[in-house]
Amino acid sequence: MTVVTRISFRSGDRDLLDSVVEDIVETSRQKGAEFKGPHLDPPEDHEVALYRRLDGDPTNEFDAWTYTVFQRRIELRGYDDLARDFLERDYPDSVQVEAEVE
């Protein structure tokens, strides 16, 4: 049975995220790995309330801070050593990496 590793990359910096994922894709191609992706999920917009004081009084709110999170997913079939290599890399602090193994 073939092991399937799904790797998700999330970041608020789209250019940096695309650069990291492109490096993963290029390495996978060079190694001859069977992979699918990168799959681009729709960006998620998040909103954070900001208060003028620590008491949380809603009448003392500033405009909410909004930010966008981008996600890319890659699926590797087999190539366990390559998947392990991808997960052990040092990524920039603004890129979150998550893996799921089947």
mmCIF file of C-alpha atoms in Angstrom:
data_model
loop_
_atom_site.group_PDB
_atom_site.id
_atom_site.type_symbol
_atom_site.label_atom_id
_atom_site.label_comp_id
_atom_site.label_asym_id
_atom_site.label_seq_id
_atom_site.Cartn_x
_atom_site.Cartn_y
_atom_site.Cartn_z
ATOM 1 C CA MET A 1 0.000 0.000 0.000
ATOM 2 C CA THR A 2 1.349 3.389 -0.997
ATOM 3 C CA VAL A 3 1.762 6.051 1.679
ATOM 4 C CA VAL A 4 0.129 9.384 0.810
ATOM 5 C CA THR A 5 1.499 12.515 2.481
ATOM 6 C CA ARG A 6 -0.510 15.711 2.267
ATOM 7 C CA ILE A 7 1.481 18.819 3.134
ATOM 8 C CA SER A 8 -0.259 22.151 3.726
ATOM 9 C CA PHE A 9 1.528 25.490 3.748
ATOM 10 C CA ARG A 10 -0.134 28.610 5.218
ATOM 11 C CA SER A 11 1.119 32.179 5.390
ATOM 12 C CA GLY A 12 0.020 35.792 5.284
ATOM 13 C CA ASP A 13 2.862 36.576 2.858
ATOM 14 C CA ARG A 14 1.699 35.244 -0.504
ATOM 15 C CA ASP A 15 4.949 35.852 -2.379
ATOM 16 C CA LEU A 16 7.020 34.051 0.253
ATOM 17 C CA LEU A 17 4.499 31.200 0.372
ATOM 18 C CA ASP A 18 4.579 30.787 -3.410
ATOM 19 C CA SER A 19 8.380 30.793 -3.348
ATOM 20 C CA VAL A 20 8.506 28.040 -0.705
ATOM 21 C CA VAL A 21 5.927 25.905 -2.509
ATOM 22 C CA GLU A 22 7.641 26.375 -5.883
ATOM 23 C CA ASP A 23 10.888 25.120 -4.342
ATOM 24 C CA ILE A 24 9.052 22.022 -3.029
ATOM 25 C CA VAL A 25 7.466 21.383 -6.438
ATOM 26 C CA GLU A 26 10.780 21.812 -8.271
ATOM 27 C CA THR A 27 12.557 19.432 -5.876
ATOM 28 C CA SER A 28 9.756 16.876 -6.314
ATOM 29 C CA ARG A 29 10.090 17.079 -10.093
ATOM 30 C CA GLN A 30 13.873 16.664 -9.943
ATOM 31 C CA LYS A 31 13.509 13.567 -7.738
ATOM 32 C CA GLY A 32 10.865 12.106 -10.058
ATOM 33 C CA ALA A 33 8.291 11.948 -7.273
ATOM 34 C CA GLU A 34 4.621 11.370 -7.985
ATOM 35 C CA PHE A 35 2.765 14.383 -6.622
ATOM 36 C CA LYS A 36 -0.353 16.468 -7.105
ATOM 37 C CA GLY A 37 -0.526 20.183 -6.635
ATOM 38 C CA PRO A 38 0.046 22.750 -5.575
ATOM 39 C CA HIS A 39 -3.654 23.206 -4.875
ATOM 40 C CA LEU A 40 -4.618 26.799 -4.135
ATOM 41 C CA ASP A 41 -7.348 27.252 -1.550
ATOM 42 C CA PRO A 42 -9.290 30.520 -1.493
ATOM 43 C CA PRO A 43 -7.641 33.073 0.808
ATOM 44 C CA GLU A 44 -9.151 33.408 4.276
ATOM 45 C CA ASP A 45 -9.806 36.895 5.636
ATOM 46 C CA HIS A 46 -9.592 37.287 9.416
ATOM 47 C CA GLU A 47 -10.670 40.225 11.531
ATOM 48 C CA VAL A 48 -9.390 41.101 14.995
ATOM 49 C CA ALA A 49 -11.108 43.607 17.264
ATOM 50 C CA LEU A 50 -8.855 46.301 18.728
ATOM 51 C CA TYR A 51 -9.737 48.126 21.934
ATOM 52 C CA ARG A 52 -8.483 51.439 23.289
ATOM 53 C CA ARG A 53 -8.489 50.081 26.850
ATOM 54 C CA LEU A 54 -8.049 46.647 28.409
ATOM 55 C CA ASP A 55 -11.578 46.474 29.852
ATOM 56 C CA GLY A 56 -12.993 45.324 26.470
ATOM 57 C CA ASP A 57 -15.729 47.956 26.388
ATOM 58 C CA PRO A 58 -17.139 47.807 22.826
ATOM 59 C CA THR A 59 -17.695 51.574 22.817
ATOM 60 C CA ASN A 60 -13.918 52.030 22.994
ATOM 61 C CA GLU A 61 -13.033 50.038 19.867
ATOM 62 C CA PHE A 62 -10.700 51.055 17.093
ATOM 63 C CA ASP A 63 -11.381 49.854 13.573
ATOM 64 C CA ALA A 64 -10.815 46.101 13.360
ATOM 65 C CA TRP A 65 -7.485 44.810 12.101
ATOM 66 C CA THR A 66 -7.937 42.567 9.069
ATOM 67 C CA TYR A 67 -5.442 40.199 7.531
ATOM 68 C CA THR A 68 -5.447 37.496 4.874
ATOM 69 C CA VAL A 69 -4.066 33.951 5.127
ATOM 70 C CA PHE A 70 -3.136 32.024 1.979
ATOM 71 C CA GLN A 71 -2.886 28.228 1.760
ATOM 72 C CA ARG A 72 -1.251 25.827 -0.695
ATOM 73 C CA ARG A 73 -1.444 22.019 -0.543
ATOM 74 C CA ILE A 74 0.734 19.315 -2.098
ATOM 75 C CA GLU A 75 0.086 15.573 -2.097
ATOM 76 C CA LEU A 76 3.006 13.121 -2.395
ATOM 77 C CA ARG A 77 2.422 9.448 -3.198
ATOM 78 C CA GLY A 78 5.189 7.246 -1.853
ATOM 79 C CA TYR A 79 8.619 8.896 -1.533
ATOM 80 C CA ASP A 80 8.508 8.832 2.276
ATOM 81 C CA ASP A 81 12.113 10.036 2.558
ATOM 82 C CA LEU A 82 11.370 13.051 0.364
ATOM 83 C CA ALA A 83 8.276 13.924 2.405
ATOM 84 C CA ARG A 84 10.324 13.623 5.612
ATOM 85 C CA ASP A 85 12.963 15.909 4.091
ATOM 86 C CA PHE A 86 10.305 18.522 3.280
ATOM 87 C CA LEU A 87 8.946 18.406 6.817
ATOM 88 C CA GLU A 88 12.378 18.713 8.445
ATOM 89 C CA ARG A 89 13.369 21.830 6.503
ATOM 90 C CA ASP A 90 13.709 25.182 8.216
ATOM 91 C CA TYR A 91 10.960 27.373 6.793
ATOM 92 C CA PRO A 92 10.565 31.087 7.449
ATOM 93 C CA ASP A 93 8.699 31.887 10.664
ATOM 94 C CA SER A 94 5.753 33.303 8.707
ATOM 95 C CA VAL A 95 5.102 29.985 6.927
ATOM 96 C CA GLN A 96 3.184 27.313 8.832
ATOM 97 C CA VAL A 97 3.635 23.703 7.646
ATOM 98 C CA GLU A 98 1.244 20.893 8.469
ATOM 99 C CA ALA A 99 1.294 17.262 7.301
ATOM 100 C CA GLU A 100 -1.226 14.453 7.148
ATOM 101 C CA VAL A 101 -0.124 10.886 6.399
ATOM 102 C CA GLU A 102 -2.403 8.127 5.110
#
